Coordinates of C-alpha atoms in Angstrom, one line a residue:
X1 CA -27.7 -8.5 18.5
X2 CA -28.2 -4.8 17.9
X3 CA -31.6 -4.8 19.5
X4 CA -30.3 -6.6 22.6
X5 CA -27.4 -4.1 22.9
X6 CA -29.9 -1.2 22.7
X7 CA -31.6 -2.6 25.7
X8 CA -28.4 -3.2 27.6
X9 CA -26.7 0.0 26.8
X10 CA -28.7 2.3 29.1
X11 CA -28.2 -0.2 32.0
X12 CA -24.5 -0.2 31.5
X13 CA -24.3 3.5 31.1
X14 CA -26.1 4.1 34.4
X15 CA -22.9 2.9 35.9
X16 CA -20.6 4.2 33.2
X17 CA -22.2 7.2 31.4
X18 CA -19.8 9.2 29.2
X19 CA -20.2 12.3 31.4
X20 CA -19.0 10.3 34.4
X21 CA -15.7 9.9 32.5
X22 CA -15.3 13.5 31.7
X23 CA -12.8 14.1 34.5
X24 CA -10.3 12.1 32.3
X25 CA -8.3 14.7 30.3
X26 CA -8.1 12.4 27.3
X27 CA -9.9 9.1 27.6
X28 CA -8.7 7.8 24.2
X29 CA -5.0 8.3 24.1
X30 CA -3.2 8.0 20.8
X31 CA 0.5 8.4 20.9
X32 CA 1.6 10.2 18.8
X33 CA -1.7 11.9 17.9
X34 CA -0.2 13.1 14.6
X35 CA 2.1 10.6 12.9
X36 CA 3.6 9.5 9.6
X37 CA 1.6 6.9 7.8
X38 CA 4.3 4.3 8.3
X39 CA 4.7 5.0 12.0
X40 CA 3.2 2.8 14.7
X41 CA 0.9 4.5 17.2
X42 CA -0.1 3.4 20.7
X43 CA -3.8 3.4 21.5
X44 CA -5.1 3.4 25.0
X45 CA -8.6 4.0 26.4
X46 CA -9.2 4.8 30.1
X47 CA -12.3 5.2 32.3
X48 CA -14.3 2.3 31.1
X49 CA -16.2 -0.2 33.3
X50 CA -14.0 -3.1 34.4
X51 CA -14.1 -6.5 32.7
X52 CA -16.5 -5.1 30.0
X53 CA -16.9 -6.0 26.4
X54 CA -16.0 -3.0 24.2
X55 CA -15.7 -2.3 20.5
X56 CA -13.1 0.0 18.9
X57 CA -14.4 1.3 15.6
X58 CA -12.2 3.1 13.1
X59 CA -13.4 5.0 10.0
X60 CA -11.8 7.0 7.3
X61 CA -13.1 8.6 4.1
X62 CA -11.3 8.5 0.8
X63 CA -12.1 9.0 -2.8
X64 CA -12.7 6.1 -5.2
X65 CA -13.1 7.2 -8.8
X66 CA -13.9 10.8 -7.7
X67 CA -16.6 9.7 -5.2
X68 CA -16.3 9.7 -1.4
X69 CA -16.3 6.3 0.1
X70 CA -15.8 5.1 3.7
X71 CA -13.5 2.4 5.0
X72 CA -14.2 0.9 8.4
X73 CA -12.8 -1.6 10.9
X74 CA -14.0 -2.9 14.3
X75 CA -12.1 -4.8 17.0
X76 CA -13.5 -6.4 20.1
X77 CA -11.9 -6.4 23.5
X78 CA -12.5 -6.9 27.2
X79 CA -11.4 -4.2 29.5
X80 CA -9.0 -4.7 32.4
X81 CA -9.8 -4.8 36.1
X82 CA -9.0 -1.1 36.1
X83 CA -11.4 -0.4 33.2
X84 CA -8.8 0.4 30.6
X85 CA -7.8 -0.8 27.2
X86 CA -4.3 -0.9 25.8
X87 CA -3.8 -2.2 22.2
X88 CA -0.1 -2.9 23.0
X89 CA -1.3 -5.4 25.6
X90 CA -4.9 -6.5 24.9
X91 CA -5.9 -9.0 22.3
X92 CA -8.8 -8.4 19.8
X93 CA -11.2 -11.4 20.2
X94 CA -13.3 -10.5 17.2
X95 CA -14.2 -8.0 14.5
X96 CA -12.1 -7.3 11.4
X97 CA -9.0 -8.7 13.0
X98 CA -8.1 -10.9 15.9
X99 CA -5.0 -11.3 18.0
X100 CA -2.4 -8.8 19.4
X101 CA -1.6 -6.1 17.0
X102 CA -1.7 -2.4 18.0
X103 CA -2.0 -1.4 14.3
X104 CA -4.9 -3.8 13.6
X105 CA -7.6 -1.1 13.5
X106 CA -5.7 0.5 10.5
X107 CA -4.7 -2.4 8.3
X108 CA -8.0 -4.3 8.8
X109 CA -10.1 -1.4 7.4
X110 CA -12.4 -2.6 4.7
X111 CA -15.1 -1.0 2.5
X112 CA -18.2 0.0 4.6
X113 CA -21.0 -2.6 4.4
X114 CA -23.2 0.3 3.4
X115 CA -21.4 0.7 0.1
X116 CA -19.7 -1.2 -2.8
X117 CA -17.2 -3.8 -1.8
X118 CA -15.1 -4.0 -5.0
X119 CA -13.1 -0.9 -4.2
X120 CA -9.7 -0.1 -2.9
X121 CA -8.4 2.5 -0.5
X122 CA -6.3 4.7 -2.8
X123 CA -4.2 7.4 -1.1
X124 CA -3.3 10.0 -3.7
X125 CA -2.4 13.6 -2.9
X126 CA 0.7 13.7 -0.7
X127 CA -0.1 17.0 0.9
X128 CA -3.4 15.9 2.4
X129 CA -3.3 13.9 5.7
X130 CA -5.4 10.8 6.2
X131 CA -7.9 11.4 9.0
X132 CA -9.3 8.5 11.1
X133 CA -12.2 8.6 13.5
X134 CA -11.8 6.3 16.4
X135 CA -14.9 5.5 18.5
X136 CA -15.4 3.2 21.5
X137 CA -18.7 1.4 22.0
X138 CA -19.9 -0.8 24.9
X139 CA -20.5 -4.3 23.8
X140 CA -19.2 -6.3 20.8
X141 CA -20.6 -4.9 17.6
X142 CA -20.1 -6.0 14.0
X143 CA -19.5 -3.5 11.2
X144 CA -23.0 -4.2 9.9
X145 CA -24.5 -3.3 13.3
X146 CA -22.3 -0.2 13.5
X147 CA -23.6 1.2 10.2
X148 CA -27.2 -0.1 10.4
X149 CA -29.7 2.8 10.2
X150 CA -31.8 1.2 13.0
X151 CA -28.9 0.8 15.4
X152 CA -29.2 3.6 18.0
X153 CA -26.2 2.6 20.0
X154 CA -24.0 5.6 20.5
X155 CA -20.2 5.7 21.1
X156 CA -18.9 6.3 24.6
X157 CA -15.9 8.1 23.4
X158 CA -14.5 9.3 20.1
X159 CA -11.4 11.0 18.8
X160 CA -9.6 11.8 15.5
X161 CA -6.2 10.5 14.5
X162 CA -4.1 12.2 11.9
X163 CA -1.7 10.2 9.7
X164 CA 0.6 12.3 7.5
X165 CA 1.7 11.1 4.1
X166 CA 4.9 13.1 4.4
X167 CA 7.0 15.0 6.9
X168 CA 6.1 18.7 7.0
X169 CA 9.5 19.7 5.6
X170 CA 9.3 17.5 2.5
X171 CA 8.7 19.7 -0.6
X172 CA 6.3 18.6 -3.3
X173 CA 7.2 19.9 -6.8
X174 CA 5.1 19.2 -9.9
X175 CA 7.3 18.0 -12.8
X176 CA 6.8 18.9 -16.5
X177 CA 10.3 18.5 -18.0
X178 CA 10.3 17.6 -21.7
X179 CA 8.0 14.5 -21.9
X180 CA 8.5 13.7 -18.2
X181 CA 5.5 14.2 -15.9
X182 CA 5.1 13.5 -12.2
X183 CA 5.8 14.9 -8.8
X184 CA 9.3 15.4 -7.3
X185 CA 9.5 15.1 -3.5
X186 CA 12.6 16.5 -1.8
X187 CA 13.6 16.0 1.8
X188 CA 14.9 19.0 3.8
X189 CA 18.4 20.2 3.2
X190 CA 20.4 21.2 0.2
X191 CA 21.4 17.7 -0.8
X192 CA 22.3 16.1 -3.0
X193 CA 20.1 13.2 -1.8
X194 CA 20.0 9.5 -2.9
X195 CA 17.4 9.4 -5.7
X196 CA 14.5 7.0 -6.2
X197 CA 11.9 6.8 -9.0
X198 CA 8.6 5.4 -7.8
X199 CA 6.0 3.7 -10.1
X200 CA 2.8 1.8 -9.9
X201 CA 0.9 -0.4 -12.3
X202 CA -1.8 -0.9 -14.9
X203 CA -4.4 1.3 -13.2
X204 CA -2.5 4.3 -14.5
X205 CA -2.5 7.8 -13.1
X206 CA -0.3 9.0 -10.2
X207 CA -0.1 7.6 -6.7
X208 CA 2.0 9.4 -4.1
X209 CA 1.9 7.6 -0.8
X210 CA 5.0 5.5 -1.2
X211 CA 7.0 8.4 -2.7
X212 CA 6.1 10.8 0.1
X213 CA 7.1 8.3 2.7
X214 CA 10.4 7.6 1.0
X215 CA 11.1 11.3 0.9
X216 CA 10.3 11.5 4.6
X217 CA 13.1 9.0 5.1
X218 CA 15.6 11.1 3.3
X219 CA 15.3 10.2 -0.4
X220 CA 14.7 12.5 -3.3
X221 CA 11.8 10.8 -5.0
X222 CA 10.2 11.2 -8.5
X223 CA 6.7 9.8 -8.4
X224 CA 6.5 8.8 -12.1
X225 CA 3.2 8.1 -13.8
X226 CA 3.4 6.7 -17.3
X227 CA -0.1 6.8 -18.7
X228 CA -3.6 8.2 -17.8
X229 CA -2.0 11.4 -16.4
X230 CA -2.1 14.9 -17.8
X231 CA -0.9 14.7 -21.4
X232 CA 0.7 11.3 -21.1
X233 CA -0.8 8.5 -23.3
X234 CA -4.3 7.4 -22.4
X235 CA -3.6 3.8 -23.0
X236 CA -0.8 1.5 -21.8
X237 CA -0.1 0.1 -25.3
X238 CA 1.0 3.6 -26.4
X239 CA 3.7 3.9 -23.8
X240 CA 7.3 3.6 -25.1
X241 CA 10.6 3.0 -23.3
X242 CA 11.8 6.4 -24.5
X243 CA 9.8 7.9 -21.7
X244 CA 11.5 6.0 -19.0
X245 CA 15.0 6.6 -20.5
X246 CA 14.2 10.3 -20.5
X247 CA 13.0 10.2 -16.9
X248 CA 16.1 8.4 -15.7
X249 CA 18.4 10.9 -17.6
X250 CA 16.6 14.0 -16.2
X251 CA 16.2 12.7 -12.7
X252 CA 19.7 11.3 -12.3
X253 CA 21.2 14.6 -13.4
X254 CA 19.0 16.8 -11.1
X255 CA 21.0 19.0 -8.7
X256 CA 19.2 17.6 -5.7
X257 CA 20.0 14.0 -6.6
X258 CA 23.4 12.3 -5.9
X259 CA 25.2 11.7 -9.1
X260 CA 26.4 8.2 -8.5
X261 CA 23.3 6.3 -9.5
X262 CA 19.6 6.1 -8.6
X263 CA 17.1 3.5 -7.5
X264 CA 13.7 2.4 -8.8
X265 CA 10.8 1.0 -6.8
X266 CA 7.7 -0.3 -8.6
X267 CA 4.8 -2.7 -8.4
X268 CA 3.0 -4.7 -11.0
X269 CA 3.3 -3.4 -14.5
X270 CA 5.6 -0.6 -13.3
X271 CA 8.0 -3.3 -11.9
X272 CA 8.5 -4.6 -15.5
X273 CA 9.7 -1.1 -16.5
X274 CA 11.9 -1.1 -13.3
X275 CA 13.8 -4.2 -14.5
X276 CA 14.1 -2.7 -18.0
X277 CA 15.5 0.5 -16.5
X278 CA 18.0 -1.5 -14.4
X279 CA 19.0 -3.5 -17.5
X280 CA 19.3 -0.7 -20.1
X281 CA 19.9 2.6 -18.1
X282 CA 23.4 2.5 -16.4
X283 CA 22.4 5.3 -14.0
X284 CA 20.0 2.8 -12.4
X285 CA 22.0 0.8 -9.8
X286 CA 19.2 -0.5 -7.6
X287 CA 15.7 -1.8 -8.5
X288 CA 12.9 -3.1 -6.4
X289 CA 10.5 -5.4 -8.3
X290 CA 7.2 -6.0 -6.5
X291 CA 4.7 -8.6 -7.6
X292 CA 5.2 -8.6 -11.3
X293 CA 6.2 -11.1 -14.0
X294 CA 10.0 -10.6 -14.8
X295 CA 9.2 -10.2 -18.4
X296 CA 7.3 -7.6 -20.4
X297 CA 3.6 -8.4 -21.0
X298 CA 0.3 -7.3 -22.3
X299 CA 1.6 -5.2 -25.2
X300 CA 4.7 -4.8 -27.4
X301 CA 7.1 -2.2 -26.2
X302 CA 8.9 0.2 -28.6
X303 CA 12.0 2.2 -28.2
X304 CA 13.6 4.7 -30.6
X305 CA 10.9 3.9 -33.1
X306 CA 11.6 0.2 -33.2
X307 CA 10.2 -2.9 -31.4
X308 CA 12.2 -3.3 -28.2
X309 CA 10.4 -6.1 -26.3
X310 CA 7.7 -8.4 -27.7
X311 CA 5.0 -8.5 -25.0
X312 CA 3.6 -11.7 -23.6
X313 CA 0.0 -11.4 -24.5
X314 CA -2.6 -12.1 -21.9
X315 CA -4.3 -15.5 -22.7
X316 CA -7.7 -15.4 -20.9
X317 CA -8.2 -19.1 -21.8
X318 CA -6.2 -19.8 -18.7
X319 CA -8.0 -17.3 -16.5
X320 CA -9.9 -18.5 -13.4
X321 CA -13.2 -16.7 -12.7
X322 CA -14.2 -16.5 -9.1
X323 CA -17.0 -14.9 -7.2
X324 CA -14.6 -12.1 -6.1
X325 CA -12.9 -11.5 -9.5
X326 CA -10.7 -12.8 -12.2
X327 CA -7.4 -14.7 -11.4
X328 CA -4.9 -14.3 -14.2
X329 CA -1.8 -15.7 -12.6
X330 CA -1.5 -18.4 -15.2
X331 CA -2.4 -16.3 -18.3
X332 CA 1.0 -15.4 -19.5
X333 CA 2.5 -18.2 -21.7
X334 CA 6.2 -17.6 -21.7
X335 CA 9.7 -19.2 -22.1
X336 CA 12.8 -18.2 -20.2
X337 CA 13.9 -16.3 -23.3
X338 CA 11.0 -13.9 -22.5
X339 CA 12.7 -12.9 -19.2
X340 CA 14.3 -9.4 -19.0
X341 CA 18.0 -10.2 -18.7
X342 CA 18.7 -7.8 -15.9
X343 CA 21.6 -10.0 -14.8
X344 CA 23.5 -8.5 -17.7
X345 CA 23.8 -5.2 -15.7
X346 CA 25.5 -4.5 -12.5
X347 CA 22.3 -3.3 -10.8
X348 CA 21.2 -4.7 -7.5
X349 CA 17.7 -6.1 -7.6
X350 CA 15.3 -6.9 -4.8
X351 CA 12.3 -9.0 -5.7
X352 CA 9.3 -9.0 -3.3
X353 CA 6.8 -11.7 -4.2
X354 CA 3.4 -12.4 -2.5
X355 CA 2.7 -16.1 -2.6
X356 CA -1.1 -15.7 -2.8
X357 CA -0.8 -13.2 -5.6
X358 CA -3.6 -14.1 -8.1
X359 CA -2.2 -11.9 -10.8
X360 CA 1.4 -13.2 -10.9
X361 CA 2.7 -16.8 -10.6
X362 CA 5.0 -16.6 -7.5
X363 CA 7.3 -19.3 -9.0
X364 CA 8.5 -16.8 -11.6
X365 CA 10.6 -15.0 -9.0
X366 CA 12.6 -18.3 -8.4
X367 CA 12.9 -18.9 -12.1
X368 CA 14.5 -15.4 -12.4
X369 CA 16.9 -16.3 -9.6
X370 CA 18.0 -19.5 -11.4
X371 CA 18.6 -17.6 -14.6
X372 CA 21.2 -15.4 -12.9
X373 CA 24.7 -16.7 -13.5
X374 CA 26.5 -17.9 -10.3
X375 CA 28.8 -14.9 -10.3
X376 CA 25.9 -12.5 -10.5
X377 CA 23.5 -14.0 -7.9
X378 CA 24.9 -11.7 -5.2
X379 CA 23.2 -8.9 -7.0
X380 CA 19.7 -10.5 -6.6
X381 CA 17.6 -11.0 -3.5
X382 CA 14.2 -12.7 -3.6
X383 CA 11.7 -12.5 -0.7
X384 CA 8.5 -14.6 -0.6
X385 CA 5.5 -13.7 1.5
X386 CA 3.0 -16.5 2.3
X387 CA -0.6 -15.4 2.5
X388 CA 0.0 -12.0 1.0
X389 CA -1.8 -10.7 -2.1
X390 CA -0.8 -8.6 -5.2
X391 CA -1.3 -5.1 -3.8
X392 CA 1.7 -4.8 -1.5
X393 CA 1.7 -1.3 -0.2
X394 CA 3.3 0.7 2.6
X395 CA 2.7 -0.6 6.1
X396 CA -0.7 -0.3 7.8
X397 CA -2.4 0.2 4.4
X398 CA -5.7 -1.8 4.3
X399 CA -5.6 -5.2 2.5
X400 CA -7.6 -5.3 -0.7
X401 CA -8.5 -8.8 -1.8
X402 CA -10.3 -7.8 -4.9
X403 CA -11.6 -4.7 -6.7
X404 CA -12.4 -3.4 -10.2
X405 CA -9.4 -2.6 -12.4
X406 CA -10.4 0.5 -14.2
X407 CA -8.1 -0.2 -17.2
X408 CA -9.7 -3.6 -17.8
X409 CA -13.2 -2.6 -16.5
X410 CA -13.7 -5.8 -14.5
X411 CA -13.1 -7.1 -11.0
X412 CA -9.6 -8.6 -10.4
X413 CA -8.8 -11.0 -7.6
X414 CA -5.6 -9.7 -6.0
X415 CA -5.5 -12.4 -3.3
X416 CA -4.1 -12.6 0.2
X417 CA -5.6 -12.5 3.6
X418 CA -5.6 -9.4 5.8
X419 CA -3.3 -10.6 8.7
X420 CA -0.6 -12.2 6.5
X421 CA -0.7 -9.3 4.1
X422 CA -0.2 -6.8 7.0
X423 CA 2.9 -8.8 8.1
X424 CA 4.2 -8.7 4.5
X425 CA 3.7 -5.0 4.1
X426 CA 5.5 -4.1 7.3
X427 CA 8.4 -6.5 6.6
X428 CA 8.7 -5.5 2.9
X429 CA 8.7 -1.8 3.8
X430 CA 11.6 -2.3 6.2
X431 CA 13.5 -4.2 3.5
X432 CA 12.8 -1.5 0.9
X433 CA 14.3 1.2 3.1
X434 CA 17.3 -0.9 4.1
X435 CA 18.0 -2.0 0.5
X436 CA 17.8 1.6 -0.8
X437 CA 20.0 3.0 2.0
X438 CA 22.5 0.2 1.4
X439 CA 22.9 0.6 -2.3
X440 CA 22.3 4.3 -2.7
X441 CA 24.4 5.5 0.2

């Protein structure tokens, strides 16, 4: 395929050489050229030959375990009679996604074929934008052909797209208050603002993307790590609930945060702490629980020097090894007595559950709903997402089906397929914003 394209390319370019398009002021138009990560963009390409096969290739470079890695996508189109391409109108007929989706080049990014595949695109520092290179090629090229060292096909056009993790007027403030560590993101204005604590899972460390975007939507947000960060515990089993109680107390009393209650958004292991905070910390009046068992698992949890929650221990006898990684969705033997009785509080809870999550049994979300007394069920909303996997992130983030979990040192199967996962991420993000605005206003 690549060899045939190398032969065809000069023939096509005699009619449509890049220099012959140079009268166009901007042949790849991205509107807006600089945008927030959760904002849709409109991509158009002008000045191409009519009714011609073209490939749109997107590339970004991020860090994985302190090493630079590339993520790439490609989508195949046929230009119009006028020789243009409009992703709001034109269907991708092949590549890393198919169908009509103007954001497909972003959410269908995957690890470069030239590098390891068991990695995840992790967006960390909230101050640094994510830069994407967009290139247009004549012909339909696969990712392997685009990165092959012997492929001499050159792009017709190229441009750079800037995606901001936060609005320019959002302030990023490192936090070292008592035992609490993290980053405080404050929207513009004196406030006070509705407050949200944002947490992630068993990989540990600090992730900022969701927190920065929430701050860009008007929330004061504490991105709260709980292990593997600065002087916090190195191991998850050494974390105590005292840390979260202290974080809620400090954050809810901050002068920039409204004093009538805060929200918590968390995924995976962090979501278990979110339910515990909603149950035990009266300042927490809204919690979003994303893809996690509604009970505490892996290790016993202590509070005030005593055993607080007996953890459901991971039983690998029920694990399912696959070529992509380990599925542990059935590895948590439990009873309903194990569930965190968050219904005893007055907190509103939103459960977002991916149905192809290979780390969490999706049926647990419905068991939680049935455990709520009838007079409390108005406080709980459960949303299921068919075809989505475990790592449900802000919209247009690339789907990760499997990767190595650094805490466990092995590949985990997260599940899902790219297109359904993309739909779930966009819908869940809108629900998160609406839920927080409703209950923290």
